[in-house]
Amino acid sequence: MSEWKNLDTLESFRELKSQTPVDLAEEMAGENGKKRVESYSVPMACGMTYNYAAKAVNDDILDNLKQLALEQDLPGKFKELYNGGVVNTGEKRLVLHHLTRSQLGDDVICDGVNKREFYKEQQQRIADFANKVHNGEIVNENGEKFTTVAQIGIGGSDLGPRAMYIALQNWAKKNGLMKMEAHFISNVDPDDASTVLSDIDVARTIFILVSKSGTTLETLTNMAFVEDALKKEGLDPSRHMIAVTSETSPLAKSDDFIEAFYMDDYIGGRYSSTSAVGGAVLSLAFGPDVFASFLDGAAQEDRTALETDPLKNPAMLDALIGVYERNVLGFPTTAILPYSQALSRFPAHLQQLDMESNGKSVNRFGEALSYKTGPVIFGEPGTNGQHSFYQLLHQGTNVIPLQFIAFKKSQLKNDVTIEGSTSQQKLLANVAAQIVAFACGKNDDNPNKSFEGRRPSSIIIADEVNPETLGALLSHYENKVMFQGFLWNVNSFDQEGVQLGKTLAKRVLAGDMDGALKAYSEALEI
């Protein structure tokens, strides 16, 4: 078993802090910049590439980062995780989201169940169900085919699946694989559910209720909202709903659902897009074969995370550079910038994935940490972001590391040539220009037009957004977050920080309050 140590106890980390920082503007200038772009690159799965030429590292720092990964035994910790170690120490649970898509390591037997086979069985059940819906074997009470699917969930039951659906819907339409339109209800704000319900034909919609515990307040509230809408249409809600939940939840054997599909406590919400949480809605929307391709892309990228040389392992290297930026260079924030409209909600998913996982101030043993952990994550698709917050990125007082994501081809392949170049060429030209502008800057006699540069960035390059590349991209970030948690010696798989507010909200609704809580409740006329 691996030994879990705080980052600041590692000799390699102390050596890293003593390294002379890199002058990124100098490194990226002229012919040397060209050589860096060609050499500071690591292949990913599905023909993708992770390029870190514009990061403030050199060979000496990279060698130090390699020693840091090995001293903290990142390969060993990952092996312990996928072979069924109790890596989630806060909740004393296994962490098994890799088993929903990969064949890594040994079979994991827990609670008398082969978990690899359990997840496969649920995927097959979902595939069979989706095919029956598409074939008209499962219909509404009027004998009509379902044409729409709507997922009811919040947090990891919404952000990941929603981002994946949005990313693939144009690809599916272009390739004739769009089976059902999907909608998502998440916010307990009644306007959210009302807007979705007003946009769909309720009678021909199948609703997916996603709650692992079966007790999530927001989700059950929205379920009741939807049931009320169905009843007002004279419809039986139980003929329009399926559940994704745990086998022990009150939803599991309920007559309120056409069918229930299962997950377990070993799949965290933010890591659940490749489980039944994403599988049900994506299989209904695009077909089981598309979801299987998505899983295959994630599995291929998972296998790159097995590489024991940190400089050849894209997720591990990305994690190491991020820790260097956070704990040595002192940068508190990271921006994720996908130059693809298909990934418009991907940064929102990564906000939860990263900040809910590594936003911790105690280590795995509950001891206070003396160093910084997870950064603030934000992002927006380019080129929209360029006309929004890039001003601060270029000339603000904080240096914010950047991660670009770019695809060589557009999804719809529908383009025009204007002023000698296509829209896609213009999009990609902006990516290349921004990387160099952030790194090299520009001197000007007018201080208002002067750019210091030295803003570090990396880029993930792929051919196009499709199920395989999307799955690989998702896996890359999940594994990056995992490796950073290992480096910081935090538990990346619990989320106690979301519980306190929920508890106080229940007190407000029960009328059990005093002090400021009572005053705010009165001000809001609750």
mmCIF file of C-alpha atoms in Angstrom, residues 81 95-102 119 266-268 271-272 274-275 302 478-479 482 493:
data_model
loop_
_atom_site.group_PDB
_atom_site.id
_atom_site.type_symbol
_atom_site.label_atom_id
_atom_site.label_comp_id
_atom_site.label_asym_id
_atom_site.label_seq_id
_atom_site.Cartn_x
_atom_site.Cartn_y
_atom_site.Cartn_z
ATOM 1 C CA LEU A 81 -7.628 3.147 -6.455
ATOM 2 C CA VAL A 95 -13.616 4.892 -5.832
ATOM 3 C CA LEU A 96 -14.695 2.966 -8.911
ATOM 4 C CA HIS A 97 -15.741 5.327 -11.694
ATOM 5 C CA HIS A 98 -12.946 3.930 -13.884
ATOM 6 C CA LEU A 99 -14.679 0.538 -13.843
ATOM 7 C CA THR A 100 -17.692 2.025 -15.622
ATOM 8 C CA ARG A 101 -15.614 2.280 -18.794
ATOM 9 C CA SER A 102 -12.182 0.630 -18.407
ATOM 10 C CA TYR A 119 -21.587 -1.731 -13.977
ATOM 11 C CA TYR A 266 -18.504 4.087 -5.081
ATOM 12 C CA ILE A 267 -19.352 6.446 -7.957
ATOM 13 C CA GLY A 268 -19.222 10.105 -6.917
ATOM 14 C CA TYR A 271 -17.473 11.334 -11.680
ATOM 15 C CA SER A 272 -20.740 9.730 -12.817
ATOM 16 C CA THR A 274 -19.856 7.324 -17.580
ATOM 17 C CA SER A 275 -22.220 5.502 -15.206
ATOM 18 C CA ASP A 302 -7.588 5.949 -18.792
ATOM 19 C CA GLU A 478 -10.968 13.341 -14.090
ATOM 20 C CA ASN A 479 -7.508 11.785 -13.865
ATOM 21 C CA MET A 482 -7.269 12.709 -9.071
ATOM 22 C CA PHE A 493 -13.859 11.979 -3.440
#
